[in-house]
């Protein structure tokens, strides 16, 4: 969503979020975040599917790229305008502090660099006038601040 900020604000959400908003550039950022997420899973001994492979499996889709796969998904692209109308929409105000911040916190504990995820958190914080690194759910809030990597793997 952060990559579509200009369009969301100027068009008041009057576009297809997935069909029009998931451009090659946006999908490139999504794939970079995905690689960081998959690396975290690997370090924890969990085999995670990429977003594209997961979509293909869940929706029985085909596509050579993430964008093509998204465009082939009638669930995401088979309707009219559906983009958020403001930057405080849940994709930022909920997903960043309650999904990305915990992932970034876990990665830091595991010694994994997540520059793309951290960048999205930082940009969302600026856009919404929040410090999601501080207000989001970290390892402390999850009761894992003092847990060892081995203890986290065992969960």
GROMACS .gro file of C-alpha atoms in nm:
model
  155
    1UNK     CA    1   0.000   0.000   0.000
    2UNK     CA    2   0.283   0.239   0.080
    3UNK     CA    3   0.403   0.207  -0.279
    4UNK     CA    4   0.063   0.334  -0.398
    5UNK     CA    5   0.043   0.632  -0.158
    6UNK     CA    6   0.033   0.897  -0.430
    7UNK     CA    7  -0.240   0.723  -0.621
    8UNK     CA    8  -0.446   0.650  -0.309
    9UNK     CA    9  -0.434   1.013  -0.202
   10UNK     CA   10  -0.486   1.168  -0.545
   11UNK     CA   11  -0.757   0.928  -0.664
   12UNK     CA   12  -0.920   0.867  -0.325
   13UNK     CA   13  -0.892   0.492  -0.382
   14UNK     CA   14  -1.067   0.501  -0.717
   15UNK     CA   15  -0.864   0.221  -0.876
   16UNK     CA   16  -0.831  -0.155  -0.853
   17UNK     CA   17  -0.581  -0.206  -0.573
   18UNK     CA   18  -0.451  -0.539  -0.701
   19UNK     CA   19  -0.532  -0.511  -1.069
   20UNK     CA   20  -0.396  -0.159  -1.117
   21UNK     CA   21  -0.180  -0.103  -0.810
   22UNK     CA   22   0.035  -0.415  -0.821
   23UNK     CA   23   0.277  -0.292  -1.085
   24UNK     CA   24   0.612  -0.458  -1.161
   25UNK     CA   25   0.786  -0.214  -0.925
   26UNK     CA   26   0.540  -0.280  -0.643
   27UNK     CA   27   0.571  -0.655  -0.697
   28UNK     CA   28   0.951  -0.626  -0.688
   29UNK     CA   29   0.929  -0.473  -0.341
   30UNK     CA   30   0.681  -0.742  -0.234
   31UNK     CA   31   0.919  -1.012  -0.358
   32UNK     CA   32   1.211  -0.856  -0.170
   33UNK     CA   33   1.003  -0.863   0.150
   34UNK     CA   34   0.906  -1.221   0.069
   35UNK     CA   35   1.271  -1.326   0.044
   36UNK     CA   36   1.335  -1.182   0.389
   37UNK     CA   37   1.030  -1.366   0.529
   38UNK     CA   38   1.136  -1.695   0.371
   39UNK     CA   39   1.488  -1.658   0.510
   40UNK     CA   40   1.344  -1.619   0.860
   41UNK     CA   41   1.146  -1.938   0.807
   42UNK     CA   42   1.457  -2.120   0.685
   43UNK     CA   43   1.655  -2.016   0.993
   44UNK     CA   44   1.370  -2.145   1.210
   45UNK     CA   45   1.355  -2.471   1.014
   46UNK     CA   46   1.021  -2.384   0.854
   47UNK     CA   47   0.977  -2.421   0.479
   48UNK     CA   48   0.763  -2.131   0.361
   49UNK     CA   49   0.620  -2.084   0.014
   50UNK     CA   50   0.674  -1.761  -0.172
   51UNK     CA   51   0.370  -1.538  -0.206
   52UNK     CA   52   0.351  -1.626  -0.575
   53UNK     CA   53   0.374  -2.002  -0.516
   54UNK     CA   54   0.124  -1.979  -0.231
   55UNK     CA   55  -0.123  -1.790  -0.452
   56UNK     CA   56  -0.079  -2.042  -0.732
   57UNK     CA   57  -0.147  -2.328  -0.492
   58UNK     CA   58  -0.440  -2.169  -0.306
   59UNK     CA   59  -0.621  -2.033  -0.610
   60UNK     CA   60  -0.505  -2.282  -0.876
   61UNK     CA   61  -0.342  -2.004  -1.078
   62UNK     CA   62  -0.070  -1.976  -1.336
   63UNK     CA   63   0.176  -1.695  -1.392
   64UNK     CA   64   0.543  -1.643  -1.465
   65UNK     CA   65   0.572  -1.338  -1.240
   66UNK     CA   66   0.402  -1.226  -0.922
   67UNK     CA   67   0.221  -0.951  -1.114
   68UNK     CA   68   0.096  -1.196  -1.376
   69UNK     CA   69  -0.020  -1.436  -1.104
   70UNK     CA   70  -0.207  -1.155  -0.925
   71UNK     CA   71  -0.369  -1.042  -1.250
   72UNK     CA   72  -0.486  -1.401  -1.314
   73UNK     CA   73  -0.661  -1.408  -0.977
   74UNK     CA   74  -1.030  -1.326  -1.018
   75UNK     CA   75  -1.064  -1.300  -0.639
   76UNK     CA   76  -0.822  -1.005  -0.640
   77UNK     CA   77  -0.886  -0.856  -0.982
   78UNK     CA   78  -1.234  -0.965  -1.087
   79UNK     CA   79  -1.423  -0.660  -0.962
   80UNK     CA   80  -1.426  -0.283  -0.974
   81UNK     CA   81  -1.240  -0.021  -0.777
   82UNK     CA   82  -1.143  -0.141  -0.433
   83UNK     CA   83  -0.833   0.049  -0.327
   84UNK     CA   84  -0.807   0.200   0.020
   85UNK     CA   85  -0.926   0.560   0.035
   86UNK     CA   86  -0.673   0.675   0.294
   87UNK     CA   87  -0.327   0.588   0.418
   88UNK     CA   88  -0.470   0.500   0.760
   89UNK     CA   89  -0.644   0.195   0.611
   90UNK     CA   90  -0.581  -0.133   0.794
   91UNK     CA   91  -0.319  -0.249   0.543
   92UNK     CA   92  -0.089   0.005   0.708
   93UNK     CA   93  -0.246   0.082   1.046
   94UNK     CA   94  -0.285  -0.287   1.138
   95UNK     CA   95  -0.060  -0.494   0.913
   96UNK     CA   96   0.252  -0.289   0.979
   97UNK     CA   97   0.249  -0.283   1.362
   98UNK     CA   98   0.095  -0.628   1.408
   99UNK     CA   99   0.258  -0.822   1.124
  100UNK     CA  100   0.570  -0.651   0.995
  101UNK     CA  101   0.701  -0.527   1.330
  102UNK     CA  102   0.687  -0.876   1.487
  103UNK     CA  103   0.858  -1.023   1.179
  104UNK     CA  104   1.132  -0.758   1.192
  105UNK     CA  105   1.175  -0.812   1.568
  106UNK     CA  106   1.206  -1.187   1.521
  107UNK     CA  107   1.454  -1.139   1.238
  108UNK     CA  108   1.668  -0.912   1.454
  109UNK     CA  109   1.669  -1.175   1.731
  110UNK     CA  110   1.780  -1.435   1.474
  111UNK     CA  111   2.053  -1.208   1.336
  112UNK     CA  112   1.878  -1.169   0.999
  113UNK     CA  113   1.883  -0.840   0.814
  114UNK     CA  114   1.542  -0.723   0.688
  115UNK     CA  115   1.614  -0.395   0.510
  116UNK     CA  116   1.304  -0.404   0.292
  117UNK     CA  117   1.063  -0.487   0.574
  118UNK     CA  118   1.227  -0.225   0.796
  119UNK     CA  119   1.199   0.032   0.517
  120UNK     CA  120   0.827  -0.031   0.477
  121UNK     CA  121   0.779   0.001   0.855
  122UNK     CA  122   0.976   0.325   0.854
  123UNK     CA  123   0.786   0.473   0.558
  124UNK     CA  124   0.448   0.372   0.704
  125UNK     CA  125   0.551   0.535   1.032
  126UNK     CA  126   0.629   0.861   0.854
  127UNK     CA  127   0.310   0.856   0.646
  128UNK     CA  128   0.085   0.791   0.947
  129UNK     CA  129   0.273   0.997   1.206
  130UNK     CA  130   0.337   0.690   1.420
  131UNK     CA  131   0.650   0.511   1.529
  132UNK     CA  132   0.539   0.159   1.449
  133UNK     CA  133   0.872   0.020   1.569
  134UNK     CA  134   0.769   0.145   1.917
  135UNK     CA  135   0.391   0.095   1.906
  136UNK     CA  136   0.389  -0.235   1.721
  137UNK     CA  137   0.408  -0.583   1.868
  138UNK     CA  138   0.767  -0.683   1.932
  139UNK     CA  139   0.922  -0.984   2.099
  140UNK     CA  140   0.865  -0.832   2.443
  141UNK     CA  141   0.490  -0.813   2.384
  142UNK     CA  142   0.495  -1.170   2.255
  143UNK     CA  143   0.677  -1.292   2.566
  144UNK     CA  144   0.982  -1.388   2.360
  145UNK     CA  145   1.223  -1.108   2.448
  146UNK     CA  146   1.435  -1.331   2.671
  147UNK     CA  147   1.381  -1.653   2.476
  148UNK     CA  148   1.681  -1.808   2.308
  149UNK     CA  149   1.681  -1.883   1.936
  150UNK     CA  150   1.656  -2.252   2.026
  151UNK     CA  151   1.351  -2.185   2.244
  152UNK     CA  152   1.187  -1.991   1.963
  153UNK     CA  153   1.260  -2.273   1.717
  154UNK     CA  154   1.094  -2.519   1.954
  155UNK     CA  155   0.765  -2.326   1.958
   0.00000   0.00000   0.00000
